[in-house]
N, CA and C of each residue as an Amber inpcrd file, in Angstrom:
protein
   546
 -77.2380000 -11.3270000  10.5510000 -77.7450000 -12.6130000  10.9420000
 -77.7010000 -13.5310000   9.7170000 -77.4110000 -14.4770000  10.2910000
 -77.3280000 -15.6100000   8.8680000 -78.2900000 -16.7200000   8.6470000
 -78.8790000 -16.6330000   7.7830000 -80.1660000 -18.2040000   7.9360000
 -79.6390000 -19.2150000   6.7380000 -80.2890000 -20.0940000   7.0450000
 -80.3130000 -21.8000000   6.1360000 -81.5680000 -21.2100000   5.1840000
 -80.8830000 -22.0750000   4.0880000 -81.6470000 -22.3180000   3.6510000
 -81.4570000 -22.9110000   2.4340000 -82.2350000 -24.4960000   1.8200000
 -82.1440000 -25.5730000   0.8610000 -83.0790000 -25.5300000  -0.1180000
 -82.1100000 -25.0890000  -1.3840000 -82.9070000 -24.7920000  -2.3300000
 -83.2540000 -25.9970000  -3.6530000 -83.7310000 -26.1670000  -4.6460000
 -83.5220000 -27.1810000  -5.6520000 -83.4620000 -26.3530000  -7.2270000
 -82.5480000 -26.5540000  -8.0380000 -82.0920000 -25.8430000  -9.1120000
 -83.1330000 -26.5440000 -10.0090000 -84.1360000 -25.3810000 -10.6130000
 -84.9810000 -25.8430000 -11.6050000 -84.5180000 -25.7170000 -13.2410000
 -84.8790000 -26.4000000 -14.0920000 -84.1730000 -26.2990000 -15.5940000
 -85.7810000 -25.4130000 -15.9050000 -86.7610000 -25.4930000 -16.1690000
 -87.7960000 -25.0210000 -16.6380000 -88.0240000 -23.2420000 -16.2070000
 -88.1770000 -22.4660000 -17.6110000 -88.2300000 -21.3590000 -17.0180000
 -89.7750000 -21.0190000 -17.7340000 -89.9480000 -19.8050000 -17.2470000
 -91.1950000 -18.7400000 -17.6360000 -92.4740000 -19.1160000 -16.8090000
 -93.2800000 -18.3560000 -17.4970000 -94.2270000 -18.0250000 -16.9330000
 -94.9790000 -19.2590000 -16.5220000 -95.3390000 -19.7290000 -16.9280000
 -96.2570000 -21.1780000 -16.6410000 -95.3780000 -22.2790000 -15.6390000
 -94.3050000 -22.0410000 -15.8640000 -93.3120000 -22.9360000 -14.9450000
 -93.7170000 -22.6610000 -13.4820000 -93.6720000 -21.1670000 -13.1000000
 -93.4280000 -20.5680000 -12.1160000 -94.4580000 -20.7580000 -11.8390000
 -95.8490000 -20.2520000 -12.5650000 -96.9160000 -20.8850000 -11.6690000
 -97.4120000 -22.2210000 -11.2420000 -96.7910000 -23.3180000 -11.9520000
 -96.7040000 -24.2590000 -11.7400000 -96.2490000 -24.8930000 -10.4370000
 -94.9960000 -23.8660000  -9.9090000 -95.0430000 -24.3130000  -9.0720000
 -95.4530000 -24.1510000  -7.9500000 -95.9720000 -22.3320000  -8.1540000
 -96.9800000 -22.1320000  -6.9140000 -98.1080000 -23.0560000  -6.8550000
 -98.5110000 -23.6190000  -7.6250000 -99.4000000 -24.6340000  -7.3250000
 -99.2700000 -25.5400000  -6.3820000 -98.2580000 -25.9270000  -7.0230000
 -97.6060000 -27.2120000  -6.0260000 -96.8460000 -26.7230000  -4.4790000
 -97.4750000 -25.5390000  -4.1780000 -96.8580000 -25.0000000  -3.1520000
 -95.6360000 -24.3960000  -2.8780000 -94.9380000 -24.1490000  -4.2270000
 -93.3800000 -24.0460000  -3.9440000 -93.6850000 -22.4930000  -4.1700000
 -92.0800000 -22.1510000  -4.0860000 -91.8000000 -20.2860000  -4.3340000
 -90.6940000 -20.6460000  -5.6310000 -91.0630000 -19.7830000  -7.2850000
 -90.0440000 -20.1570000  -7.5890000 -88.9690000 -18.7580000  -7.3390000
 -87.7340000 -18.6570000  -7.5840000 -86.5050000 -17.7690000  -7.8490000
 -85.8350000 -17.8760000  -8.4130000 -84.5990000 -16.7830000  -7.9810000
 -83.6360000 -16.5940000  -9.1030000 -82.2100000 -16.7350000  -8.4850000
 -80.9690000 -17.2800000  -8.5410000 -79.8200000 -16.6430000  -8.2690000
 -79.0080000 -16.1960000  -8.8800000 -78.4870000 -14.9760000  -8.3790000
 -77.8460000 -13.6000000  -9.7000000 -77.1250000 -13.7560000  -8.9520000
 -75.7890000 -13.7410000  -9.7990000 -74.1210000 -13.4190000  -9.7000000
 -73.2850000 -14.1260000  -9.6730000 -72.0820000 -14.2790000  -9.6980000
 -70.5140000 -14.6820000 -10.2140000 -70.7390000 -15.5900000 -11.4760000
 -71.2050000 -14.6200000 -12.4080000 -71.1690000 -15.0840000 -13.8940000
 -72.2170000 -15.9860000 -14.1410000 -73.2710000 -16.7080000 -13.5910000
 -74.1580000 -17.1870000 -14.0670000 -75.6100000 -16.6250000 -13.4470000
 -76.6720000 -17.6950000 -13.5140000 -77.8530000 -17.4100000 -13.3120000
 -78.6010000 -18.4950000 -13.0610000 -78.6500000 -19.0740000 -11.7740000
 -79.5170000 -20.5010000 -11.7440000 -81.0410000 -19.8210000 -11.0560000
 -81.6490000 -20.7050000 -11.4620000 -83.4860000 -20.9830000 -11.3260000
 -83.6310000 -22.0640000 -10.4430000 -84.9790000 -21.1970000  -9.2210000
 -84.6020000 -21.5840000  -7.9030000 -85.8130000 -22.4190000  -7.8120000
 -86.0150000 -23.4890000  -7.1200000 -87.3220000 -23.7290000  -5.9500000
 -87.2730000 -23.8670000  -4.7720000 -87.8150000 -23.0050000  -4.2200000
 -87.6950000 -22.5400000  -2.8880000 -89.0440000 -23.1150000  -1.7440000
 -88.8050000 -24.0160000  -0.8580000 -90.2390000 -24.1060000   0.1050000
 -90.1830000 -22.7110000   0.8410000 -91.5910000 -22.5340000   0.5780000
 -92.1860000 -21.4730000   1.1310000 -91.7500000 -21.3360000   2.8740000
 -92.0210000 -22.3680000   3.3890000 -91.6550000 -22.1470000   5.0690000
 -90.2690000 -21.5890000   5.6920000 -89.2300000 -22.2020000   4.5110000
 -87.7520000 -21.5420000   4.9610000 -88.1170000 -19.8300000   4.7330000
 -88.3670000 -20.0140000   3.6320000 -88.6160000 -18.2330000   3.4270000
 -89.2910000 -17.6980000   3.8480000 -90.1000000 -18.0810000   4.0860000
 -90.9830000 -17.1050000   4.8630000 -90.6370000 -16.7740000   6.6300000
 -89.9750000 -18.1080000   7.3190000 -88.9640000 -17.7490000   8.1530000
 -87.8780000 -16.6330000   8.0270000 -87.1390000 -16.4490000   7.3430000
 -86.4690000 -15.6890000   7.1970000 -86.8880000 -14.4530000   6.7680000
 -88.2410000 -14.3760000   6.1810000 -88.8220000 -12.7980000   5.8490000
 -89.4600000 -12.3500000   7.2360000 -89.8900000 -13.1980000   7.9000000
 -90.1690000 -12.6030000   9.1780000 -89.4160000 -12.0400000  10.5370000
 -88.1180000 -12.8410000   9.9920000 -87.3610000 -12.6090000  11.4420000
 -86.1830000 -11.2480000  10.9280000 -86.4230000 -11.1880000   9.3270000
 -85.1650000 -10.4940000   9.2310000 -86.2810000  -9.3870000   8.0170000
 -85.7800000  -7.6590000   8.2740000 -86.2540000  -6.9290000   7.3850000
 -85.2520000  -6.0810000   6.6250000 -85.5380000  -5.8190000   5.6210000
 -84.3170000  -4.9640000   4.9160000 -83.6010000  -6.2570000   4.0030000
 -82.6200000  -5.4870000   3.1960000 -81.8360000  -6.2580000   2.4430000
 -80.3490000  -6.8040000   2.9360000 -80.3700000  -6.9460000   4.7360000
 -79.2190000  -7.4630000   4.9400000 -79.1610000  -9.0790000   5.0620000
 -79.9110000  -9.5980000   5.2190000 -80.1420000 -11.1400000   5.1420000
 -79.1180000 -11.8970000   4.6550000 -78.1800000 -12.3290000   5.2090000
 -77.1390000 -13.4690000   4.7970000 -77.6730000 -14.7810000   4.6600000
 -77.7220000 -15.5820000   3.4980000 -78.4160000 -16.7450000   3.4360000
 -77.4700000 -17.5910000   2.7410000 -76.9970000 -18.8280000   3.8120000
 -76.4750000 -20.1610000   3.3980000 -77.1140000 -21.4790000   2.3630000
 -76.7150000 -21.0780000   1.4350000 -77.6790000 -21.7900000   0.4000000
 -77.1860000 -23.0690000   0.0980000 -78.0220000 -24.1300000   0.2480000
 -77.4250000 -25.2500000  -0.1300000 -78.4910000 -26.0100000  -1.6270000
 -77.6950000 -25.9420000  -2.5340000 -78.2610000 -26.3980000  -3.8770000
 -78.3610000 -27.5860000  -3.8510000 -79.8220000 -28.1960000  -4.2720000
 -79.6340000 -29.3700000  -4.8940000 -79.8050000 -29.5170000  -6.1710000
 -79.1340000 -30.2360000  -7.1180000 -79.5090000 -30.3860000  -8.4030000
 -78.1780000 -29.2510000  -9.3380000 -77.2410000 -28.7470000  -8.3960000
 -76.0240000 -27.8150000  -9.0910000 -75.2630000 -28.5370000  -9.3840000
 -75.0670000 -28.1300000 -10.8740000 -73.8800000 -28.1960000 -11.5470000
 -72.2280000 -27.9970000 -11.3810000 -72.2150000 -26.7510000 -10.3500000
 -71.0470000 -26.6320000  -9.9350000 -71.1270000 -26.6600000  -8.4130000
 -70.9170000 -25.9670000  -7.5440000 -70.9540000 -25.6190000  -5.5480000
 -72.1350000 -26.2550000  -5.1770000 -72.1490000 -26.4370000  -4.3230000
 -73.9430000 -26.7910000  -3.9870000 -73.9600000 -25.8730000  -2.2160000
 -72.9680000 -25.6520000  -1.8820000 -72.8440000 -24.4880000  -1.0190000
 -72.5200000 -23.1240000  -1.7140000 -73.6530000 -22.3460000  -0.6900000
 -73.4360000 -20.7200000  -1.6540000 -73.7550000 -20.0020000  -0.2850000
 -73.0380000 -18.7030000  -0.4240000 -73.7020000 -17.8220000   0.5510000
 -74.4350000 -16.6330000  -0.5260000 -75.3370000 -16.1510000  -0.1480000
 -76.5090000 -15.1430000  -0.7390000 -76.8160000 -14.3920000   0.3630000
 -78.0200000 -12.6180000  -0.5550000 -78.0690000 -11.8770000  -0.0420000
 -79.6170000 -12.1940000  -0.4810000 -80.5010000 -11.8790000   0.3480000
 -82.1640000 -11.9280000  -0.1160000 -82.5050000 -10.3320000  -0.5630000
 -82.3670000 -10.2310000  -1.9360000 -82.0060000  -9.4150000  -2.5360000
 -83.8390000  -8.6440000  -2.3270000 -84.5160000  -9.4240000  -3.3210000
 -86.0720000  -8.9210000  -3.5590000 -87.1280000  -9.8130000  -3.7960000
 -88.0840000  -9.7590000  -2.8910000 -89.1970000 -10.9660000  -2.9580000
 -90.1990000 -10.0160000  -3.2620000 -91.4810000 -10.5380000  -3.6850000
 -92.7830000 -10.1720000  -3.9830000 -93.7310000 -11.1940000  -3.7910000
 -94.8110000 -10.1880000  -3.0390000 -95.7060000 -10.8690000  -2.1140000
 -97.3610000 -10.9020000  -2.7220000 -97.9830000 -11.6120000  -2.9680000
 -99.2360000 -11.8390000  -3.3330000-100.3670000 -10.5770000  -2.6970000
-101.2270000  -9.1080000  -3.2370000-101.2470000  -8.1440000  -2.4190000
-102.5580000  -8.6600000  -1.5060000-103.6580000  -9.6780000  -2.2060000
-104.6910000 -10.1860000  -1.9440000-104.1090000 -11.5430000  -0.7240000
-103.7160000 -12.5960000  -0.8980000-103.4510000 -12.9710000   0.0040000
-102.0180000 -13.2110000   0.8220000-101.1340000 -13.0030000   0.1090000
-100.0870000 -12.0570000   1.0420000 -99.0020000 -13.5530000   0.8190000
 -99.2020000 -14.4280000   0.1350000 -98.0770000 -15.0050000   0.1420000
 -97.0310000 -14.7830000  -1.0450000 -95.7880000 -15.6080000  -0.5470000
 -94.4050000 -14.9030000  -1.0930000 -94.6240000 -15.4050000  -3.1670000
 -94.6820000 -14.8360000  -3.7220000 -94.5430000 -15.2580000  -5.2750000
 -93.7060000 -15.6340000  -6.0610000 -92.3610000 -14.9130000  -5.5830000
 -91.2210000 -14.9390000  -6.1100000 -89.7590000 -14.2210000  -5.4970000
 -88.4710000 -14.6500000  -5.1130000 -87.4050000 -14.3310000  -4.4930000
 -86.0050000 -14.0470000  -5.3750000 -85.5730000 -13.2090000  -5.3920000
 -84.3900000 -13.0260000  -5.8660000 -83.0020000 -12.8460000  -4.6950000
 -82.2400000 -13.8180000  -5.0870000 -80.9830000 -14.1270000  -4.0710000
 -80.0590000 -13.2280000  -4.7300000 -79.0550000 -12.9150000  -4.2260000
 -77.6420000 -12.2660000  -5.1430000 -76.4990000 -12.9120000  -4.4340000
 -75.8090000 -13.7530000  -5.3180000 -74.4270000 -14.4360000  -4.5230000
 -73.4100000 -13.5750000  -4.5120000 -72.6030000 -13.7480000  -3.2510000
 -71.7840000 -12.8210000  -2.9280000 -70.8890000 -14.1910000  -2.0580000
 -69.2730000 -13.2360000  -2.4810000 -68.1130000 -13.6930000  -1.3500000
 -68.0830000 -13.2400000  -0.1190000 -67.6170000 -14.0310000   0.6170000
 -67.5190000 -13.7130000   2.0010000 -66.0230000 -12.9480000   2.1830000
 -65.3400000 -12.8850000   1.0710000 -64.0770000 -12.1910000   0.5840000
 -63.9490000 -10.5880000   0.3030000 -64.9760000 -10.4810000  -0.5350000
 -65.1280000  -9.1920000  -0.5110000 -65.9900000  -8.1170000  -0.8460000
 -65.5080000  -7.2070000  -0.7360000 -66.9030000  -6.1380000   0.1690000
 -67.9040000  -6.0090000  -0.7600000 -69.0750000  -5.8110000   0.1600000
 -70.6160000  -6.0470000  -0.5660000 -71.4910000  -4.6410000  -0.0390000
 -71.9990000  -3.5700000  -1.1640000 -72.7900000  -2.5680000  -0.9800000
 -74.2900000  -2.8480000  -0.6560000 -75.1360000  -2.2400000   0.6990000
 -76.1700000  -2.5480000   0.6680000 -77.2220000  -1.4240000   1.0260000
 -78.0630000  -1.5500000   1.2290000 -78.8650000  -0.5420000   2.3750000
 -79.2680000  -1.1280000   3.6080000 -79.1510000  -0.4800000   4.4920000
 -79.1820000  -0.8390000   5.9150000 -80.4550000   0.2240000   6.3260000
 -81.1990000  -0.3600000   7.2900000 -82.2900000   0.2480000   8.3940000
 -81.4920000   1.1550000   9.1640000 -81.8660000   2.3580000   9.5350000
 -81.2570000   3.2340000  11.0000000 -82.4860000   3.4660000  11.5620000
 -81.8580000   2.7810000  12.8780000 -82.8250000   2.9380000  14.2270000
 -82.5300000   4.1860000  14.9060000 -83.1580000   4.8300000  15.6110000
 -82.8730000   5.5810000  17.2510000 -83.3280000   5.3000000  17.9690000
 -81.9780000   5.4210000  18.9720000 -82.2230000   4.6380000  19.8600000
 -82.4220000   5.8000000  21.6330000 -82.3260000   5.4250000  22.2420000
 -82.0270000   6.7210000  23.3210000 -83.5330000   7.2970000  23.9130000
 -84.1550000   7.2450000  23.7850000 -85.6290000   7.4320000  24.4740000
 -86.0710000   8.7020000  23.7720000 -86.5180000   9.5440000  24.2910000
 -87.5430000  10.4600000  23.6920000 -86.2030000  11.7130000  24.0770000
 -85.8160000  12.4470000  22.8310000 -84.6240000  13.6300000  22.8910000
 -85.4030000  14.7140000  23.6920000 -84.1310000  15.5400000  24.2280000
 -84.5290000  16.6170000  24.7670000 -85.4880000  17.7210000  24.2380000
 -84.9380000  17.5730000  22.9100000 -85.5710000  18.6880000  22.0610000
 -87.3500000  18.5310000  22.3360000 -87.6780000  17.2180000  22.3530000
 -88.5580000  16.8100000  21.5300000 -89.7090000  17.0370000  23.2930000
 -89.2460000  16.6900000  24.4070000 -89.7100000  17.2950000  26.0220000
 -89.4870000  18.4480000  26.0040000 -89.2890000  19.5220000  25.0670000
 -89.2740000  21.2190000  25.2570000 -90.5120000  21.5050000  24.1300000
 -91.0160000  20.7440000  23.5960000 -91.6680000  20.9740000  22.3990000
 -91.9470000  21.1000000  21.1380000 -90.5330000  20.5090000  21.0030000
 -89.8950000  20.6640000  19.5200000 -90.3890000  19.3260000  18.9080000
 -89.8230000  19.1190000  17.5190000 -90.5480000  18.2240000  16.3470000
 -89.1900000  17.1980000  16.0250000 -88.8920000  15.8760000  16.2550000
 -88.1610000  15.0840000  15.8410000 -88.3140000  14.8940000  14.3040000
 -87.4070000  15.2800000  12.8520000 -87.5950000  14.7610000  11.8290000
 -86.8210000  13.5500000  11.8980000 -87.0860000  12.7780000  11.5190000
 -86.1470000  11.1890000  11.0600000 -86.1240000  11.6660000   9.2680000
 -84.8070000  12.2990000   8.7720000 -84.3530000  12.8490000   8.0360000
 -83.7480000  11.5320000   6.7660000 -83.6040000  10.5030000   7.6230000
 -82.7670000   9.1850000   6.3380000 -83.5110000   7.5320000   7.6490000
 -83.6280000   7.0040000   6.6940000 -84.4650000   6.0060000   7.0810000
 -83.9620000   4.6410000   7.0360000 -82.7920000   4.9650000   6.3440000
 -81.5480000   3.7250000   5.6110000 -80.1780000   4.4850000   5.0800000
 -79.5080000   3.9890000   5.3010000 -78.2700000   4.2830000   5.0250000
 -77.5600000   3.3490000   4.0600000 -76.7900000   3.6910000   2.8310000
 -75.8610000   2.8360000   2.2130000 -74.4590000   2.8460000   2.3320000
 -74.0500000   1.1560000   3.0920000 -73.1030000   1.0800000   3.2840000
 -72.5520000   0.3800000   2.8390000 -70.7240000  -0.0060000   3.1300000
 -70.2090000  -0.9050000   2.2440000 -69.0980000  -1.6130000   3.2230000
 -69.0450000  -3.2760000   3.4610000 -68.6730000  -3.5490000   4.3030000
 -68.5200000  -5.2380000   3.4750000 -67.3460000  -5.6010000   4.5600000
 -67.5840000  -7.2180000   4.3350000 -68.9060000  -7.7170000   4.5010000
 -69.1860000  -9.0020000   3.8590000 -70.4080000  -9.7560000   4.8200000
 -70.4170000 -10.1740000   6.1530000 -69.3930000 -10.5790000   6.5070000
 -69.1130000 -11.0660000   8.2400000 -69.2450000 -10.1030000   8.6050000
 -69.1560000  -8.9030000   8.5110000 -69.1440000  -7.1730000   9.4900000
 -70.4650000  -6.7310000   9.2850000 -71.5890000  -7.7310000   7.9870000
 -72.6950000  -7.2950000   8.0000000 -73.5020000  -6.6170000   9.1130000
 -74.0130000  -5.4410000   9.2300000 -74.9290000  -5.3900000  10.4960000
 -76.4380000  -5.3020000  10.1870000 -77.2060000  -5.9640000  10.7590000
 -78.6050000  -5.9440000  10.6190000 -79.4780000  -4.2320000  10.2810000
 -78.5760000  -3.6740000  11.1490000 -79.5190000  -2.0820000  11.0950000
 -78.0540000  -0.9170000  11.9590000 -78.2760000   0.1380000  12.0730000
 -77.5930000   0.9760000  12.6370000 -77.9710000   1.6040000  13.4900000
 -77.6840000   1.6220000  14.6650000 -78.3220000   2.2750000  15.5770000
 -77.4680000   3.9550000  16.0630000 -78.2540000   5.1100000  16.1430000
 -78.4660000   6.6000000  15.9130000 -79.1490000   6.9090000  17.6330000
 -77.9040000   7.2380000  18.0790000 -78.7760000   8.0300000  19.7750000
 -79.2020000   9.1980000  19.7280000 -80.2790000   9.6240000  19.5950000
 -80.7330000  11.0420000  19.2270000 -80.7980000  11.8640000  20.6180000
 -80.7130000  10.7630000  21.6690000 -81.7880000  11.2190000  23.0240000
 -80.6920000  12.8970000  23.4260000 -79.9160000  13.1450000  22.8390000
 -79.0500000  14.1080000  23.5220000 -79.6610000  15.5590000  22.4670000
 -80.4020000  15.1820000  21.1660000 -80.6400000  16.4270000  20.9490000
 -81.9370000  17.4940000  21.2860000 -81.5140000  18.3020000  20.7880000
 -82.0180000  19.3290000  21.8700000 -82.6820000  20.8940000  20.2030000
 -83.5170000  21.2050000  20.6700000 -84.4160000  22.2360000  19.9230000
 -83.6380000  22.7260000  18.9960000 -83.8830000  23.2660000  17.6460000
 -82.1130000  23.5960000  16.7400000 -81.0140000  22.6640000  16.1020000
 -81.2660000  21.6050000  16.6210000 -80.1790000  20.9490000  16.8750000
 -80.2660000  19.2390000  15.4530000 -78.9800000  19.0850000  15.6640000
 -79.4110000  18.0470000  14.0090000 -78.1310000  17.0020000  14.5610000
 -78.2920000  15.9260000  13.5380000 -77.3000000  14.6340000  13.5750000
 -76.8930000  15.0170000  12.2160000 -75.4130000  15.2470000  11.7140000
 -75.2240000  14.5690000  10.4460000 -74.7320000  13.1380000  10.5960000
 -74.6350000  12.6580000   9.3040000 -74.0630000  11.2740000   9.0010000
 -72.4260000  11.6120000   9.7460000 -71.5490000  11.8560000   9.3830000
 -70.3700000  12.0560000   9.7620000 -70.2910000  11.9930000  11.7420000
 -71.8610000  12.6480000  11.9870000 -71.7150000  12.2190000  13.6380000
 -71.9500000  11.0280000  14.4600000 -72.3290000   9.9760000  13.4440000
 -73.0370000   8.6090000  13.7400000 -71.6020000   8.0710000  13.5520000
 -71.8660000   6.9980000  15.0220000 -70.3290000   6.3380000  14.9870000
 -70.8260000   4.6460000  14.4390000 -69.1980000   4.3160000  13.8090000
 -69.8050000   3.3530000  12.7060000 -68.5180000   2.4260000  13.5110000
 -69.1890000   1.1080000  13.2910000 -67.9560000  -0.5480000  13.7180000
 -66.9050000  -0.2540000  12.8650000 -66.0910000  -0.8680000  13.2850000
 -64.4080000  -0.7810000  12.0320000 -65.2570000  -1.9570000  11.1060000
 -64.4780000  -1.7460000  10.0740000 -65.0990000  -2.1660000   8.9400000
 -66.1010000  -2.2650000   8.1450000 -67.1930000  -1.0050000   8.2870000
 -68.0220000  -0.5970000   7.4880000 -67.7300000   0.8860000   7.4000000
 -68.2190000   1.2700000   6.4950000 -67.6770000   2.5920000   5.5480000
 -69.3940000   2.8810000   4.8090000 -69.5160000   4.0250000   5.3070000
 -71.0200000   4.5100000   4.9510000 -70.9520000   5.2040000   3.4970000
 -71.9430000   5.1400000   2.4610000 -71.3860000   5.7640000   1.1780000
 -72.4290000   7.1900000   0.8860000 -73.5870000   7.4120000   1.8430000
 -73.7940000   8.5430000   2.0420000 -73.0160000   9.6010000   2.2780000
 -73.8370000  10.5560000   1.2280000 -72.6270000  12.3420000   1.7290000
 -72.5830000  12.3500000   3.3770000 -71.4250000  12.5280000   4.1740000
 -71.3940000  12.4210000   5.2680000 -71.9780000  14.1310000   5.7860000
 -72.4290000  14.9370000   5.4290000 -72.9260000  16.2340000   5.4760000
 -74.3040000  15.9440000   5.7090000 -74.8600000  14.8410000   5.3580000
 -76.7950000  14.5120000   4.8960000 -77.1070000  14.4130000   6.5860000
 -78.2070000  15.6020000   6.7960000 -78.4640000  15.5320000   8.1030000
 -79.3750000  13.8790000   8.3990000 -79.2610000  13.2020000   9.1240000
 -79.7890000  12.2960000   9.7740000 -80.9880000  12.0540000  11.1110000
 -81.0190000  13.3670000  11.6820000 -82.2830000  13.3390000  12.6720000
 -81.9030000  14.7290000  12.8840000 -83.4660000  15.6580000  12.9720000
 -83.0110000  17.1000000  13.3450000 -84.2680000  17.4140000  13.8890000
């Protein structure tokens, strides 16, 4: 999934900056990659939109800079935010720019999907064995999460990675041997 989002390139760094601007209500950040490093201000409401609707580190984000020196269009990955533990708002965001050219390593969510497995109506114990998977794929082939049909197994019985069927154009970088639900 891909979100908006309009950022403003700050010159002021450290510590007092940043809280500065939580004051003033803003989020500050960072953007890492293709050879530089710009300093972000971010309104809290875009982001926090996008932390709610999207979990994990697949987040495709259309960045539009104001105040850049070079592009002022970027596409980004919402790499790592940190959240206030007392009242829970966002503190700080790290973006990672990436081409839409070429391939980008991430971790992905795995769901199951398929209702309650056989195994598990005979009496047996569902482990959820991997919880995320790392894969490596264009950004356009990005997928939000992976979905894992367990509903067919049965007492004894296991998923490896190698049995989970994957879209053309992603390539999983887990040992394909690593059991996945057993």
């Amino acid at each position: 999934m891909k979100f908006e989002l309009a950022v403003t390139v700050r010159e002021k760094t450290g510590k007092g900056a940043a809280r500065q601007l939580r004051r003033e209500g803003k989020i500050p950040g960072v953007l890492y990659g293709q050879g530089e490093c710009l300093l972000l201000t971010i309104e809290p409401d875009s982001l926090v939109k996008i932390l709610k609707a999207q979990a994990g580190g697949t987040a495709l984000v259309s960045l539009t800079l104001t105040g850049a020196k070079s592009t002022p269009n970027r596409t980004a990955l919402l790499r790592d935010f940190q959240v206030d533990p007392v009242e829970g708002n966002v503190l700080h965001a790290d973006l990672f720019e990436i081409s839409m050219n070429k391939p980008i390593r991430v971790k992905v969510p795995l769901h199951l999907t398929g209702g309650v497995p056989a195994g598990v109506k005979e009496g047996g114990i569902l482990h959820h064995n991997m919880r995320e998977l790392h894969i490596e794929c264009l950004p356009a082939v990005l997928p939000d999460f992976i979905e894992v049909d367990a509903s067919g197994l049965n007492i004894s019985q296991g998923l490896h990675l190698k049995d989970v069927a994957v879209r053309d154009g992603i390539k999983f970088l887990d040992d394909p041997e690593h059991m996945v639900v057993s």
